[in-house]
Coordinates of C-alpha atoms in Angstrom, one line a residue:
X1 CA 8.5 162.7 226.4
X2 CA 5.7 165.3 226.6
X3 CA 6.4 169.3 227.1
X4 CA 3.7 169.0 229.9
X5 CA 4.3 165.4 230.8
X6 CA 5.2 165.3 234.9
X7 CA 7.9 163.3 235.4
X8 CA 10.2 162.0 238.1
X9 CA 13.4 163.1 238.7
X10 CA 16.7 161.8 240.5
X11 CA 19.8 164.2 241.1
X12 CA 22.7 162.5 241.8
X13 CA 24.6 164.3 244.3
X14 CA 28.0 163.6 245.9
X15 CA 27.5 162.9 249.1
X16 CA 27.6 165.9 251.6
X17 CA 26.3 168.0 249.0
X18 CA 22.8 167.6 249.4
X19 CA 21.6 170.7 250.8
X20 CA 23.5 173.0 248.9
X21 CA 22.6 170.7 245.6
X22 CA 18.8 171.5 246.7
X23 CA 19.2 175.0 247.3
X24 CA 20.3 175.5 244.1
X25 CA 17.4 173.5 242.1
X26 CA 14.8 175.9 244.7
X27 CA 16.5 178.9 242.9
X28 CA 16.5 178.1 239.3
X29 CA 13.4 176.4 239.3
X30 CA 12.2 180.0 240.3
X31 CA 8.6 180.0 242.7
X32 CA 7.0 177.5 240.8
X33 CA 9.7 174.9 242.1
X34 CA 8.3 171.5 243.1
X35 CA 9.2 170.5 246.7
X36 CA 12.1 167.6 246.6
X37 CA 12.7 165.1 248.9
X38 CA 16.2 164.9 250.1
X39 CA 18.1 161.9 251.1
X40 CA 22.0 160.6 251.4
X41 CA 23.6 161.0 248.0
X42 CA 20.3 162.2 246.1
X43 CA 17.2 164.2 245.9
X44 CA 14.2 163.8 243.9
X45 CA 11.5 166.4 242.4
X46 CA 8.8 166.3 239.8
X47 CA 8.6 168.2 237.1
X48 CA 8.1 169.0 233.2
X49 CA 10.7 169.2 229.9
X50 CA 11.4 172.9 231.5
X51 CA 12.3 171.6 235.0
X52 CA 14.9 168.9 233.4
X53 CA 15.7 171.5 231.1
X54 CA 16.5 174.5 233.7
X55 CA 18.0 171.8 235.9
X56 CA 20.4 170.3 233.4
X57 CA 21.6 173.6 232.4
X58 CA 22.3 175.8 235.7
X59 CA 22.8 173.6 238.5
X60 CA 27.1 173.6 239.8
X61 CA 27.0 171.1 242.5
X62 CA 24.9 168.6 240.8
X63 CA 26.4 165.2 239.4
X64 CA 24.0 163.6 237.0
X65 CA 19.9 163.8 236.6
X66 CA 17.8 160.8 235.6
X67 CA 14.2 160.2 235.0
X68 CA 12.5 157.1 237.0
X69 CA 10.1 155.8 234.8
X70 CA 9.5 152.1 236.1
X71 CA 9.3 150.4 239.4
X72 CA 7.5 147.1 240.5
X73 CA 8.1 144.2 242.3
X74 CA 10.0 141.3 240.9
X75 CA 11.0 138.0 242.1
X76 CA 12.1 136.3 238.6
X77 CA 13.3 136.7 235.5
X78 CA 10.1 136.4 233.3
X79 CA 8.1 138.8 235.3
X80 CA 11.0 141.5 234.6
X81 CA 10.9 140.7 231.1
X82 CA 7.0 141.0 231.5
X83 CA 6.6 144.2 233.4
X84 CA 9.3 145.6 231.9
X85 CA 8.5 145.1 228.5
X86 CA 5.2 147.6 229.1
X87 CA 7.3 150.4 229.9
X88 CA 7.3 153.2 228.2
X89 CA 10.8 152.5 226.5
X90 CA 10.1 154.8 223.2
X91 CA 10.2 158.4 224.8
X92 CA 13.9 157.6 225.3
X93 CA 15.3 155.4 222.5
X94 CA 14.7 155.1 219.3
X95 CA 16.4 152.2 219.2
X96 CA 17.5 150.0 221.8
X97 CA 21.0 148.8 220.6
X98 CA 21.9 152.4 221.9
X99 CA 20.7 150.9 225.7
X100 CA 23.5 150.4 228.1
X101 CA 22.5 148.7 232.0
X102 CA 23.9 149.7 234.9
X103 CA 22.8 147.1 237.8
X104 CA 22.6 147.2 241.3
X105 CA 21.4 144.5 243.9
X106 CA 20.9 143.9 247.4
X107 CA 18.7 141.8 249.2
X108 CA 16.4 140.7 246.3
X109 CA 16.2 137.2 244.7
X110 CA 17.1 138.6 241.2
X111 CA 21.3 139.4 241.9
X112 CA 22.8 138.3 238.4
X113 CA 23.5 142.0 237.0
X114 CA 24.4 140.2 233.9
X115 CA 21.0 138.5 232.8
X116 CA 19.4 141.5 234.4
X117 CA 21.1 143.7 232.0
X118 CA 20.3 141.2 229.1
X119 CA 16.8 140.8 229.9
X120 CA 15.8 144.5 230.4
X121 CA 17.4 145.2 226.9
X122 CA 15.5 142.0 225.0
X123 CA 12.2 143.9 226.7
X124 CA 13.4 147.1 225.6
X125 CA 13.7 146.2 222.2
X126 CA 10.4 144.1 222.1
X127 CA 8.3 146.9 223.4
X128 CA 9.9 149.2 220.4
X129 CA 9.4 146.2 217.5
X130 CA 13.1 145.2 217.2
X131 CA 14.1 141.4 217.3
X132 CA 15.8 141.3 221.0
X133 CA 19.2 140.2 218.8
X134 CA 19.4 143.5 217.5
X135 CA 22.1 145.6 219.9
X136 CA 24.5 147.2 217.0
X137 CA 22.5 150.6 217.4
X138 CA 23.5 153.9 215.9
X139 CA 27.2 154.7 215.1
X140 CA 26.2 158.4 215.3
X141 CA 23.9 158.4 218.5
X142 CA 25.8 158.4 222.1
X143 CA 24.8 155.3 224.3
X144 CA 22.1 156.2 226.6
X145 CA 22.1 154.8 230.0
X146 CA 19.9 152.6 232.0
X147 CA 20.6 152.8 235.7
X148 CA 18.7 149.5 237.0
X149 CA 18.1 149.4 241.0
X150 CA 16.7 146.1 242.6
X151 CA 16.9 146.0 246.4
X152 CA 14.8 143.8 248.9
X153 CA 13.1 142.4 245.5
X154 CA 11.7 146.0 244.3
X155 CA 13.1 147.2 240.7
X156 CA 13.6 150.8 240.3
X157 CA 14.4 152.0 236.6
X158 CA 15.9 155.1 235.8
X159 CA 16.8 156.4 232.3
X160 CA 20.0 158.9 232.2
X161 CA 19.1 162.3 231.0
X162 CA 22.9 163.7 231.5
X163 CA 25.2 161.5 229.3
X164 CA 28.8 162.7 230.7
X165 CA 29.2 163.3 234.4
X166 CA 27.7 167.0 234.9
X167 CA 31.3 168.0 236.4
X168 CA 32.2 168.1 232.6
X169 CA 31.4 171.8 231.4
X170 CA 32.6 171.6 228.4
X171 CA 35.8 173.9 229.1
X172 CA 39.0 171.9 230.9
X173 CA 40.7 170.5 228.2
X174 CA 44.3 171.1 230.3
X175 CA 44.6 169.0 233.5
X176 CA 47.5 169.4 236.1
X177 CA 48.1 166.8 238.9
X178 CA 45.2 165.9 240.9
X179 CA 42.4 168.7 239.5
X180 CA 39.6 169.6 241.5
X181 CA 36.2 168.6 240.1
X182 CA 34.1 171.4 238.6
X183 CA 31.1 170.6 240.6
X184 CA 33.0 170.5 243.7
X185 CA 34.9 173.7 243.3
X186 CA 31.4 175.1 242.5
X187 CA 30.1 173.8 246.1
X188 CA 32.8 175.3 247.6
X189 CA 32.2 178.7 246.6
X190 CA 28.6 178.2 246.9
X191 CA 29.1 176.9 250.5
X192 CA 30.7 180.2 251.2
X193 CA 27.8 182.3 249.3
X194 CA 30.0 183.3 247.2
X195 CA 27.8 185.3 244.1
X196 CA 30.6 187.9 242.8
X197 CA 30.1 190.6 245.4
X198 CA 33.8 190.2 246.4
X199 CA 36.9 189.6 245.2
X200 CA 37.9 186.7 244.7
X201 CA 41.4 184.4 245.1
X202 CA 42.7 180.9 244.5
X203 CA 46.8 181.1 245.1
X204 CA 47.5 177.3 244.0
X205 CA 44.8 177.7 241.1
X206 CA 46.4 174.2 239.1
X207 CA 44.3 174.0 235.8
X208 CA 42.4 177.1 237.5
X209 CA 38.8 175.5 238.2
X210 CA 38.2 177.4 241.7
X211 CA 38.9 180.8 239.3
X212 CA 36.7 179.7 236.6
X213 CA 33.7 178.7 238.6
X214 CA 34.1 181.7 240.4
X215 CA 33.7 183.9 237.2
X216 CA 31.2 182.3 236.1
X217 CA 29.0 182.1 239.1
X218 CA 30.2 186.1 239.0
X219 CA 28.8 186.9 235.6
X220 CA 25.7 184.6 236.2
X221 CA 27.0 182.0 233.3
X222 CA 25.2 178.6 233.6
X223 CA 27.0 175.4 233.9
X224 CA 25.9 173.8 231.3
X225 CA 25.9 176.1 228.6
X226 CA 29.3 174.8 226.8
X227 CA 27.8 170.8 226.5
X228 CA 25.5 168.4 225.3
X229 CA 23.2 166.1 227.3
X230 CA 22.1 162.8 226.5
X231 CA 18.2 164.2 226.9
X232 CA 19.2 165.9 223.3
X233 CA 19.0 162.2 221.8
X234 CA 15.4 161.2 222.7
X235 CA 12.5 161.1 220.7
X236 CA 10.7 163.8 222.7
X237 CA 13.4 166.3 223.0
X238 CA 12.4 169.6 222.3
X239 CA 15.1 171.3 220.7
X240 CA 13.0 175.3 220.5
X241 CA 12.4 174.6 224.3
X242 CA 15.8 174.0 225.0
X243 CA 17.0 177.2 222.5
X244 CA 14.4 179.4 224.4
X245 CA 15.5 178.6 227.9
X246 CA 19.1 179.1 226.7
X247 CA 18.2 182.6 225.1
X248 CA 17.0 183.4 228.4
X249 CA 19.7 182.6 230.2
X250 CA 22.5 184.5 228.7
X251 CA 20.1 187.5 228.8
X252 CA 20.8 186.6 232.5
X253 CA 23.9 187.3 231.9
X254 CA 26.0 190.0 233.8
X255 CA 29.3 191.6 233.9
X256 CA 31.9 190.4 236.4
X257 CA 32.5 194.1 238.3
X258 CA 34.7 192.6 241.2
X259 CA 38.1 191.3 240.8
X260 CA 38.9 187.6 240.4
X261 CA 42.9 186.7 241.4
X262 CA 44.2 183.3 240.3
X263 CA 47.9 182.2 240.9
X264 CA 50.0 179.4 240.6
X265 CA 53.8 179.4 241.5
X266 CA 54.3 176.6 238.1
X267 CA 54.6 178.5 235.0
X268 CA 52.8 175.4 233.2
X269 CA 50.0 174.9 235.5
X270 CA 49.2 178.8 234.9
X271 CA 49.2 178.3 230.9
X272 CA 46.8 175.3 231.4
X273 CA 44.3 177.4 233.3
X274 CA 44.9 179.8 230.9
X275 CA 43.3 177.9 228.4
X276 CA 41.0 176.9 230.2
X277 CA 39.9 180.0 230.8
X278 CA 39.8 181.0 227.6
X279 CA 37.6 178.0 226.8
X280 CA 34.6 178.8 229.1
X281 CA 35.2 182.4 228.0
X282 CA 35.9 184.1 231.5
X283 CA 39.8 184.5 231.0
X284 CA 39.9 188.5 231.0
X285 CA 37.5 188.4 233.8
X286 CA 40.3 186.9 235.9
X287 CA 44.0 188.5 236.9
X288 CA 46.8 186.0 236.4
X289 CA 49.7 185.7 238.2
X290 CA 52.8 183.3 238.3
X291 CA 53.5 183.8 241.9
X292 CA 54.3 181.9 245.3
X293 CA 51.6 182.5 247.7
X294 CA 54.4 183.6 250.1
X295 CA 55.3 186.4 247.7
X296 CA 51.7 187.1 246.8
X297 CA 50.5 191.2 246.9
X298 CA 46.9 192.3 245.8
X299 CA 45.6 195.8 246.1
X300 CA 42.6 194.5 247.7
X301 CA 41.7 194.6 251.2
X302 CA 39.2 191.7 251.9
X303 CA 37.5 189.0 249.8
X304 CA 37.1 185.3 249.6
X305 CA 40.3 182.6 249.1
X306 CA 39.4 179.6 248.3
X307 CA 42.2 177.2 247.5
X308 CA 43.1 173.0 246.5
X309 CA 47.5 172.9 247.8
X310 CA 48.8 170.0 246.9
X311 CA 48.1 166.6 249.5
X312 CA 48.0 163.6 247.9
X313 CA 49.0 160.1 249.8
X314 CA 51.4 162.1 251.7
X315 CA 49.5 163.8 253.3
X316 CA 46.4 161.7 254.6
X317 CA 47.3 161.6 258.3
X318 CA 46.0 163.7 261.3
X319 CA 49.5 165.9 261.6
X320 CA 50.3 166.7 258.7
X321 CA 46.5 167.9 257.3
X322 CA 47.1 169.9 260.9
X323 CA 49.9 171.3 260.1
X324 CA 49.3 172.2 257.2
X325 CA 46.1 174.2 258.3
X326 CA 48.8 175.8 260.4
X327 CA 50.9 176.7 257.9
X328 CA 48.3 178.6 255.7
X329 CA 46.7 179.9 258.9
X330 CA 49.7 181.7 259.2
X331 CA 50.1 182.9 256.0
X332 CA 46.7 184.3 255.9
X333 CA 47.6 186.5 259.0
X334 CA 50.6 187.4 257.3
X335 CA 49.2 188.2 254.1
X336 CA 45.6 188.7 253.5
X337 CA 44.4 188.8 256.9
X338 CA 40.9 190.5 256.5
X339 CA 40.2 187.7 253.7
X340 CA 37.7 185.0 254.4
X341 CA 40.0 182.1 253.9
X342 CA 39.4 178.1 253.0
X343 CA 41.3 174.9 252.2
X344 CA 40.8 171.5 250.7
X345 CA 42.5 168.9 252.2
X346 CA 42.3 165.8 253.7
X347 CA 39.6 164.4 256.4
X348 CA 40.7 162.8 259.5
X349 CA 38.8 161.5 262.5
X350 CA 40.0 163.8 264.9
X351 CA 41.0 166.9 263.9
X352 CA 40.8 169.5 266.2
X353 CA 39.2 172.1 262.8
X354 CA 35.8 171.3 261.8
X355 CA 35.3 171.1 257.9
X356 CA 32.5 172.7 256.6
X357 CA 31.6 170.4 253.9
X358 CA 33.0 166.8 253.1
X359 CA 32.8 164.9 250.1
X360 CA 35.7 162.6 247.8
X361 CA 37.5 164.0 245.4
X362 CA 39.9 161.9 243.1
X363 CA 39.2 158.9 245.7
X364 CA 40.6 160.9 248.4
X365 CA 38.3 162.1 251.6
X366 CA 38.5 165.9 251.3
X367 CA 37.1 168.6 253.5
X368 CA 36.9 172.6 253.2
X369 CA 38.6 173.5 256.2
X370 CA 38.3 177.9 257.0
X371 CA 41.8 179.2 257.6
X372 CA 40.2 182.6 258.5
X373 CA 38.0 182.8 261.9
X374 CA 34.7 183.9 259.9
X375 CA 32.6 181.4 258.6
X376 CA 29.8 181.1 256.0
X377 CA 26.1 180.4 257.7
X378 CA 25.1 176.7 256.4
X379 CA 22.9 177.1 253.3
X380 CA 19.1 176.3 254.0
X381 CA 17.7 173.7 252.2

């Protein structure tokens, strides 16, 4: 791919995340962003090496990034091998035993994702002189990912320019029952405008993702500073590019000046966000504590709590996501009640509290429900 090439982009975005996901791109993109079209689960933008670049390495909420590079009509199997076969395959591969297909259909003729899958790789490898046989690849070079789109008999092809899921930062290598995405913690906070201004508290921090998010939205860290991306692997990557728009970034940097609280009543969730902690390298930024929230005392006065208690199964129905609102409505009043104050927890259909975002997490419908009367103005898009 070209440095000055405009392309066209795809974020992935979970689903109720979509304005917040766009907000962020608007800011790192800086004033030269490209307007983007929002839809359900997605938004698209044009842009350059330094768009994907920026994109890939500072958005929070975001779940993956791909390039659309092809789309046509196709009713048959030997015009996809046809049209697809002129694509330009070699800015991304340099070989196509690497190529893995991801299929989707609806309402087109073609609906075998199998031979799909099969024929968009022979094309691939035609159009980059390899015999269509060839799929063994490159022990050493990560699979890159074709996500393949056919619906009422238009093919969409999009190349993945993420590799993992962009949740993965590169830090949580301890896990605790039912963790909290990174991405989604990271929408939480930014739902709440959260920018390190305040202090900040998770009381049932787990492997401490809602903390570490926090501090690193605090000292102006990006995301993606701690992993690879599957971008790194193509032909046209340009590794100075990349190294110059990371310099810039942790000149970005800034201390965290406001105090960060995370505590966990289990002594072996606590050492698991520990290390965690210490991995994205924000663990003296934060104040730990092995503590029930009942028994919780901090020497500040207001700030924002954010927090994932446990749910689970138990806990899917109307009442009891009711009562518990109740119960840490009630502990807020009793113990941090000038705190602007939020829970995950499950969705129902008629809860009497309105959650300010919604979105799965762990297969489970989750809101953010506000414990505390103040609420955060919705994020402009």
């Amino acid at each position: 791919m070209k440095k000055k090439r405009q392309e066209s982009f795809y974020i992935i975005v979970q689903p109720g995340l979509e304005a917040l996901c766009a907000s962020e791109l608007a800011k790192c993109l800086g004033d030269n962003a490209p307007p983007c079209q929002i839809e359900h689960g997605g938004i698209g933008f044009s842009g350059c090496l330094n768009e994907l670049y920026q994109a890939s390495l500072w958005l929070r909420s975001a779940s993956r990034i791909l390039v659309r590079f092809g789309q046509f009509t196709c009713r048959d199997f030997p015009t996809l091998y046809r049209k697809a076969k002129n694509l330009p395959w070699g800015m991304y591969l340099r070989h196509a035993g690497v190529l893995q297909v991801q299929a989707s259909c609806r309402g087109s003729r073609l609906n075998h994702t199998g031979r799909i899958a099969e024929t968009l790789s022979d094309a691939c490898a035609r159009a980059l002189g390899q015999e269509p046989t060839s799929r063994t690849g490159d022990n050493n070079v990560p699979p890159q990912t074709l996500f393949v789109r056919l619906h009422n008999d238009i093919c969409t092809l999009s190349m993945d320019c993420s590799g993992d899921h962009l949740h993965r930062r590169g830090y949580r290598t301890q896990t605790t029952a039912a963790p909290l995405r990174e991405n989604l913690a990271a929408a939480c906070l930014l739902q709440y405008r959260w920018s390190g201004r305040q202090a900040f508290l998770d009381p049932f921090c787990g492997s401490g993702t809602f903390a570490i998010e926090a501090a690193l939205i605090a000292g102006n860290r990006p995301a993606g500073a701690q992993r690879d991306f599957a971008f790194m692997n193509w032909p046209g990557y340009r590794q100075g590019l990349w190294q110059a728009i990371q310099l810039q970034a942790e000149q970005q940097q800034r201390a965290v000046k406001v105090p960060i609280f995370a505590s966990d009543r289990d002594p072996r969730a606590l050492e698991a966000a520990k290390i965690n902690a210490r991995n994205a390298g924000v663990y003296d930024t934060i104040s730990w504590q092995q503590q029930s929230i009942e028994n919780l005392s901090l020497p500040i006065e207001n700030g924002l709590w954010l927090c994932n208690p446990p749910y689970g199964e138990r806990l899917e129905s109307e009442i009891s996501t009711s009562q518990r609102l109740r119960q840490l409505q009630q502990l807020h009043r009793q113990r941090l009640p000038s705190w602007q104050a939020a829970a995950l927890l499950p969705t129902c259909p008629h809860t009497a509290c309105r959650a300010l975002l919604k979105f799965s997490n762990g297969g489970l419908d989750v809101g953010l429900f506000p414990i505390s009367k103040e609420t955060p103005r919705a994020p402009s898009s």
